[in-house]
Coordinates of C-alpha atoms and ligand atoms in Angstrom, one line a residue:
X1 CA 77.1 -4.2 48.9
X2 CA 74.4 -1.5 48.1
X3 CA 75.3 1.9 46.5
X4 CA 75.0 3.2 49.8
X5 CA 77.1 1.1 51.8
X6 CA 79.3 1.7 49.3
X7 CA 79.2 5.5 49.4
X8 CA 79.5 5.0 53.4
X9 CA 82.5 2.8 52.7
X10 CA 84.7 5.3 50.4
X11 CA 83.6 7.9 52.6
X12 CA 85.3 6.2 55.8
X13 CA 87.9 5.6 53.5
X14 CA 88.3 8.9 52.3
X15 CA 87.8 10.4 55.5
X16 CA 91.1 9.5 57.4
X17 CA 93.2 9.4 54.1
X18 CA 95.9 12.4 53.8
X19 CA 97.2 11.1 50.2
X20 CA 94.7 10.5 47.2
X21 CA 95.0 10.3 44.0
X22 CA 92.9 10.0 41.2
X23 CA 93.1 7.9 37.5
X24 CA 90.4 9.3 34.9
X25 CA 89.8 8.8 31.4
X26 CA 87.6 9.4 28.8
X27 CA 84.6 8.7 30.7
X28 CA 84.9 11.1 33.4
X29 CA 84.6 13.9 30.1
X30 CA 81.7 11.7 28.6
X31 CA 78.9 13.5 29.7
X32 CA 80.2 16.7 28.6
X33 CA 79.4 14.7 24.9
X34 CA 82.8 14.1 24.5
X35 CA 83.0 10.9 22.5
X36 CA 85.5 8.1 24.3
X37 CA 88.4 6.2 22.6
X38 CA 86.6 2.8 22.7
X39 CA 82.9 3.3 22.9
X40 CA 80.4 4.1 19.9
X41 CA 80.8 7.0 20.0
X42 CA 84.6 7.3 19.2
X43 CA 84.6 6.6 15.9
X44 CA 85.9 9.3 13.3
X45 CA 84.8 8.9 9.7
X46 CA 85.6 5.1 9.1
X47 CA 88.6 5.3 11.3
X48 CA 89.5 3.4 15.1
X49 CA 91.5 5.9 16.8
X50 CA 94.9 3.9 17.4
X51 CA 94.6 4.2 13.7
X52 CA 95.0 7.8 13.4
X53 CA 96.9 8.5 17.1
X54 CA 100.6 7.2 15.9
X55 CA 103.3 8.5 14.4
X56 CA 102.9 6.3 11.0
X57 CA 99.7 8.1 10.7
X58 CA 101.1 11.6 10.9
X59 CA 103.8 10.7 9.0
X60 CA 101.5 9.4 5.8
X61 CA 98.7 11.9 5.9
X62 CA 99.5 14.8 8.1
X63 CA 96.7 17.0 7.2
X64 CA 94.2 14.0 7.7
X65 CA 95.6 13.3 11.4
X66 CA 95.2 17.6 11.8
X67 CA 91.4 17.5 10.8
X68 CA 90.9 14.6 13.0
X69 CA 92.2 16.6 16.0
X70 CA 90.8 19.8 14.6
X71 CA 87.4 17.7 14.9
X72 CA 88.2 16.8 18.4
X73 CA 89.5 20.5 19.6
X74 CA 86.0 21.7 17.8
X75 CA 83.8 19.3 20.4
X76 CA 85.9 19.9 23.3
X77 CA 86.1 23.9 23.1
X78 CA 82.3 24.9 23.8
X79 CA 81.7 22.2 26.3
X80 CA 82.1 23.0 30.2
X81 CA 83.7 20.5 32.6
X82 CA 80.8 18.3 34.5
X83 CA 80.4 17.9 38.2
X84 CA 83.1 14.9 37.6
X85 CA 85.6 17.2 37.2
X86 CA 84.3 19.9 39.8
X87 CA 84.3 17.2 42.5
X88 CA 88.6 16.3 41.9
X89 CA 89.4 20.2 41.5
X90 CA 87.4 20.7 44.7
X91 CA 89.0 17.7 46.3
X92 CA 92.7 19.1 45.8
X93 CA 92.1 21.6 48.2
X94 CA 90.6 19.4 51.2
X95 CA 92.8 16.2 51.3
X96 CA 96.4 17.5 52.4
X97 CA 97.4 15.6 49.0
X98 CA 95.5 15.1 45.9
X99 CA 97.1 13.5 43.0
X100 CA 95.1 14.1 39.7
X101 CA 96.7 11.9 37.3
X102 CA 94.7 11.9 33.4
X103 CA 94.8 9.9 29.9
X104 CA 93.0 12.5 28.8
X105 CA 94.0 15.0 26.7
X106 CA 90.5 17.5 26.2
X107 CA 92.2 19.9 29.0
X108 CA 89.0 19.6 31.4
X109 CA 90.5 18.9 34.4
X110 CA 92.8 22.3 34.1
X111 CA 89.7 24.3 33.6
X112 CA 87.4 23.0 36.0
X113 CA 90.2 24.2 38.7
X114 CA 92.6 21.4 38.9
X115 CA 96.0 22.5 39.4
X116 CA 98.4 19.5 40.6
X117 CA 97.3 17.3 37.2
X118 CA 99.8 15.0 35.9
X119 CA 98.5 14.9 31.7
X120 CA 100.1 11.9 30.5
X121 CA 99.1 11.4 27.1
X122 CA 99.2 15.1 26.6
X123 CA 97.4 18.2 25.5
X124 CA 95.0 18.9 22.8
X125 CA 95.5 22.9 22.9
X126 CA 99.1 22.2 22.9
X127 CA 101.6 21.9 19.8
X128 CA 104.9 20.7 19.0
X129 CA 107.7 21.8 16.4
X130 CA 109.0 19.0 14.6
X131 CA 111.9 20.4 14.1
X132 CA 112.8 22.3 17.3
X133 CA 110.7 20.5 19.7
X134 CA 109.1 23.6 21.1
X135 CA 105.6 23.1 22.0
X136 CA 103.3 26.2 21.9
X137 CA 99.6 26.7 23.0
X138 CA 96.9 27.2 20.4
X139 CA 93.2 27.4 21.3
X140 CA 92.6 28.4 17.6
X141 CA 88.8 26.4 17.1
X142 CA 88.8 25.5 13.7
X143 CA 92.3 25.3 12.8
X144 CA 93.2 28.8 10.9
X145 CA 95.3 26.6 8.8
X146 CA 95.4 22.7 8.3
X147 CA 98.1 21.5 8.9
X148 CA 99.4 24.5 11.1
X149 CA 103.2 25.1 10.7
X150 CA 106.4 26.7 13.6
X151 CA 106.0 30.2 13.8
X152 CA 109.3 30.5 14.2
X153 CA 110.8 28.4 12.0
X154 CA 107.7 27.3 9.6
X155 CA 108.3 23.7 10.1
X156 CA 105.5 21.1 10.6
X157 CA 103.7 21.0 14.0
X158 CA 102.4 18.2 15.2
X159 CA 99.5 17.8 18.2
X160 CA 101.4 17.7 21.8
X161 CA 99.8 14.4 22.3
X162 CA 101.6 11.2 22.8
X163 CA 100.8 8.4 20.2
X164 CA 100.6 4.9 20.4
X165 CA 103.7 3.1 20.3
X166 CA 105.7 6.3 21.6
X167 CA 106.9 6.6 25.0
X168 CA 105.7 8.7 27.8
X169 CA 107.4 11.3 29.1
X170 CA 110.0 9.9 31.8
X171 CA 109.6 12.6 34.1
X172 CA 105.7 12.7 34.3
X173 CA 105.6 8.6 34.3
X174 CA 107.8 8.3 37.2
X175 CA 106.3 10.8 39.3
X176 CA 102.7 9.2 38.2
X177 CA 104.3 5.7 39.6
X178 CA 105.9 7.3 42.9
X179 CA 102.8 9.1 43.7
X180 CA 100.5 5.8 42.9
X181 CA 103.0 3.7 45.0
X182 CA 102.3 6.4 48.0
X183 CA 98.7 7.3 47.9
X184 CA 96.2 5.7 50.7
X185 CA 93.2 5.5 48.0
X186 CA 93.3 5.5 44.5
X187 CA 89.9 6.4 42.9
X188 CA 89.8 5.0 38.9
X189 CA 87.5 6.8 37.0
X190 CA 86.0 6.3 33.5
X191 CA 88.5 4.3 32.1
X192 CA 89.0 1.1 30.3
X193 CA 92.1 0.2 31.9
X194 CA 93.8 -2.0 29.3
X195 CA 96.1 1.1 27.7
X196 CA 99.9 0.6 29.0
X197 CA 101.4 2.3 30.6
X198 CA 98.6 3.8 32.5
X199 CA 96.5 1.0 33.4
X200 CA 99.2 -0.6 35.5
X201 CA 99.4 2.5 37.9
X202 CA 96.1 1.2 40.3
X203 CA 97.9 -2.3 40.0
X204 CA 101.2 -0.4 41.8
X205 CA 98.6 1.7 44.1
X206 CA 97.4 -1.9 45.6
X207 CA 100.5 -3.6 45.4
X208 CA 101.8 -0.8 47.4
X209 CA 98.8 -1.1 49.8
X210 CA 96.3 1.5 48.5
X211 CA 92.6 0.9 48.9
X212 CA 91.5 1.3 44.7
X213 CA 88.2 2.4 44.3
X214 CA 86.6 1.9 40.6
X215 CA 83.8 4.3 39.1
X216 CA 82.6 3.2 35.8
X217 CA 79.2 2.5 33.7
X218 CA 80.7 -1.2 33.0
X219 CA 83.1 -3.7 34.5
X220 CA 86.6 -3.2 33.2
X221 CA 89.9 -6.0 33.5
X222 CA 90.8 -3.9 36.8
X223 CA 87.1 -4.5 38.5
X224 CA 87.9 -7.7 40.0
X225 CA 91.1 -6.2 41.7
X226 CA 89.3 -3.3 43.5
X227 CA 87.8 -3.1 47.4
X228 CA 84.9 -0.7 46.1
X229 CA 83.5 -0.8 42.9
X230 CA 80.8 1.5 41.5
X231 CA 78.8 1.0 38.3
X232 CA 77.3 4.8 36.7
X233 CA 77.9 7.7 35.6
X234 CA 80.7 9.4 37.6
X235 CA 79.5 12.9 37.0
X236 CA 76.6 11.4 39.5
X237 CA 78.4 9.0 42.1
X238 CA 81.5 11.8 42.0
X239 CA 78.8 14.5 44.0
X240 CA 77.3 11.8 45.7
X241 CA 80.4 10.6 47.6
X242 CA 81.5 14.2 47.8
X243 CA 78.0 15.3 49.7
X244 CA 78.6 12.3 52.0
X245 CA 82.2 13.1 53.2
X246 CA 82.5 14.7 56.4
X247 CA 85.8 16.1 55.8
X248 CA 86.0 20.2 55.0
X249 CA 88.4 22.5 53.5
Ligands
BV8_1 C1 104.2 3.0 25.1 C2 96.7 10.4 23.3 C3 106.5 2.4 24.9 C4 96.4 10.6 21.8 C5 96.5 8.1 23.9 C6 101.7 -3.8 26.9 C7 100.8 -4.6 26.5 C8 100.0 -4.4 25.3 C9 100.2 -3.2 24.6 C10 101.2 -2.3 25.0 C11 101.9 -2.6 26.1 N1 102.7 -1.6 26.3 C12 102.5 -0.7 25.3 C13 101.6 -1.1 24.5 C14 101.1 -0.4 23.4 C15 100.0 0.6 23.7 C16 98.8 0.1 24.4 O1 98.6 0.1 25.6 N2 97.9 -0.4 23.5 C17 96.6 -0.9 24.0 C18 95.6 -0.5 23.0 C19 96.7 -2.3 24.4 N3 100.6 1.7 24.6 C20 101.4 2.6 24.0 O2 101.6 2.6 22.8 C21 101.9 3.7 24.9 N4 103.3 3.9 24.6 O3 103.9 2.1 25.8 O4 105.5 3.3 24.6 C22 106.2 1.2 24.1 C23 105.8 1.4 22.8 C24 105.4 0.2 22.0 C25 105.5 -1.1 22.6 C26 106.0 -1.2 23.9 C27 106.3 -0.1 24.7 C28 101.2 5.0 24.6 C29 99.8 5.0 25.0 C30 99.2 6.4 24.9 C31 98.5 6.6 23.5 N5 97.8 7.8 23.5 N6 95.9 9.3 23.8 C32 95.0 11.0 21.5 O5 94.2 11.0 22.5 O6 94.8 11.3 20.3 S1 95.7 6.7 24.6 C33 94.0 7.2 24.6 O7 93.3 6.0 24.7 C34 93.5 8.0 25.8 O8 94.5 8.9 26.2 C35 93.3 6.9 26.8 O9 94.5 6.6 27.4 C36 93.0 5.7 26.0 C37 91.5 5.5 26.0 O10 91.3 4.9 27.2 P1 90.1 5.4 28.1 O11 90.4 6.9 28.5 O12 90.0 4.5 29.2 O13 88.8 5.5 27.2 P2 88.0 4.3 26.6 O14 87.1 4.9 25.5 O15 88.8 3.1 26.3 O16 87.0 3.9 27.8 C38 86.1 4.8 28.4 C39 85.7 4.1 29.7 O17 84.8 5.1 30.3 C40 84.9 2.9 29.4 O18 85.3 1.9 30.4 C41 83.4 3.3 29.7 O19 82.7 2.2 30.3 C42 83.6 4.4 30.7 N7 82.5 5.4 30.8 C43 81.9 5.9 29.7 N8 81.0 6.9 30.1 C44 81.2 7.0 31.5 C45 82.2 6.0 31.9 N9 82.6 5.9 33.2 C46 82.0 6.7 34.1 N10 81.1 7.7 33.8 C47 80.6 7.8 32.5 N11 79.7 8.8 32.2

């Protein structure tokens, strides 16, 4: 189908739907010139991020894994969110409900105007105790001191991220699944779709009869499942479907 068939398509799609909900990942944040996991562009020094996201990691060479997410708060904090991100914040307020579900953890979505995000790998600006297990908020960009230690008890913090090979947080994953499982359209946008246990939430959308729309510069594993599929930048086709819906706040 043409692009804009397929823009008239979401848009009837979009139009009668009361329950959306959105997947994005690093690409929705890419044209901000925020570097992606798996593209390029994400490498750090010599190293492949699963190398430095994991507990083993932190627990070799803290101070490395801080200045790696130093680097990455130090990119993030002068960029503004794109019209990607302005599009979902806008959309929470005109479908009766909008579920923004995000791998990402650059903090974007919350300051473009989303409120009803579900953050499942974490937050960036956020840090834990490893001691305590109290997580604080720090916007501190650079670091004032590498690695940054509790306040309160002086212990090491670590980033409020989750790693690979750690588990999700039960309560956000389950309500990411029961809120996949009951929205009309799923939209999937700017991700690579093979990190578990995210990638499986469009598969549980369909299963449970959602329509799964993919936005993406290049096929992923999930493109041959979806009923529209659009290849570009999402900070383009995001306006583009938005300027074409005839549904108002
Ligand atoms: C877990 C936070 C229990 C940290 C992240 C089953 C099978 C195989 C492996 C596993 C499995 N189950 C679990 C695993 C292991 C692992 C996993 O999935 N590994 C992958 C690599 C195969 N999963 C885990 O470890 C998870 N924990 O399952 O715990 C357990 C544990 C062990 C074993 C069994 C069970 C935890 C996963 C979370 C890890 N933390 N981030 C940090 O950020 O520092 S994941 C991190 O990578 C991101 O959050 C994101 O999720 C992922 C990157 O993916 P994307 O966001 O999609 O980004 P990517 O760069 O890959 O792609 C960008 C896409 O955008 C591309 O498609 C590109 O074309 C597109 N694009 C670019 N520009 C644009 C665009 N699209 C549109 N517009 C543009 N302008």
């Amino acid at each position: 189908m043409s692009e804009n068939a397929d823009i008239h398509a979401v848009c009837e799609l979009l139009g009668k739907a009361n329950r959306v909900a959105a997947l994005t990942g690093a690409g929705i944040s890419a044209e901000c010139g925020i570097p992606t996991f798996r593209g390029e562009d994400g490498l750090w020094r010599k190293f492949r991020a699963e190398e430095l996201a994991t507990p083993s990691a932190f627990h070799r060479d803290p101070k490395l894994v801080w200045e790696w997410y130093d680097w990455r708060r130090g990119i993030i904090a002068p960029v503004e969110p794109n019209p990607g991100h302005e599009v979902l914040a806008r959309w929470e307020k005109i479908f009766p409900e909008f579920t923004l579900i995000t791998q990402n953890i650059d903090g974007l979505h919350g300051r473009s105007g989303s409120k009803n995000i579900l953050e499942l790998h974490g937050n960036i600006w956020k840090m834990r105790c490893t001691e305590e297990g109290t997580v604080i908020e720090n916007l501190d960009s650079p670091l004032k001191e590498i690695p940054p230690h509790c306040p309160s008890c002086g212990a090491l913090l670590r980033p409020h991220v989750v790693w690979f090979g750690e588990s999700l947080s039960s309560t956000i994953l389950q309500r990411a699944f029961l809120l996949s499982s009951q929205c009309e359209v799923m939209l999937v946008i700017g991700t690579s779709a093979v990190v578990q246990p995210a990638a499986s939430l469009p598969l549980s959308a369909a299963e449970a009869g959602a329509k799964i729309v993919e936005i993406n510069l290049n096929p992923t594993p999930l493109t041959p499942y979806v009923d529209i599929s659009f290849t570009g930048k999402s900070g383009e086709i995001l306006p583009l479907i938005d300027k074409n819906l005839k549904r108002k706040s």
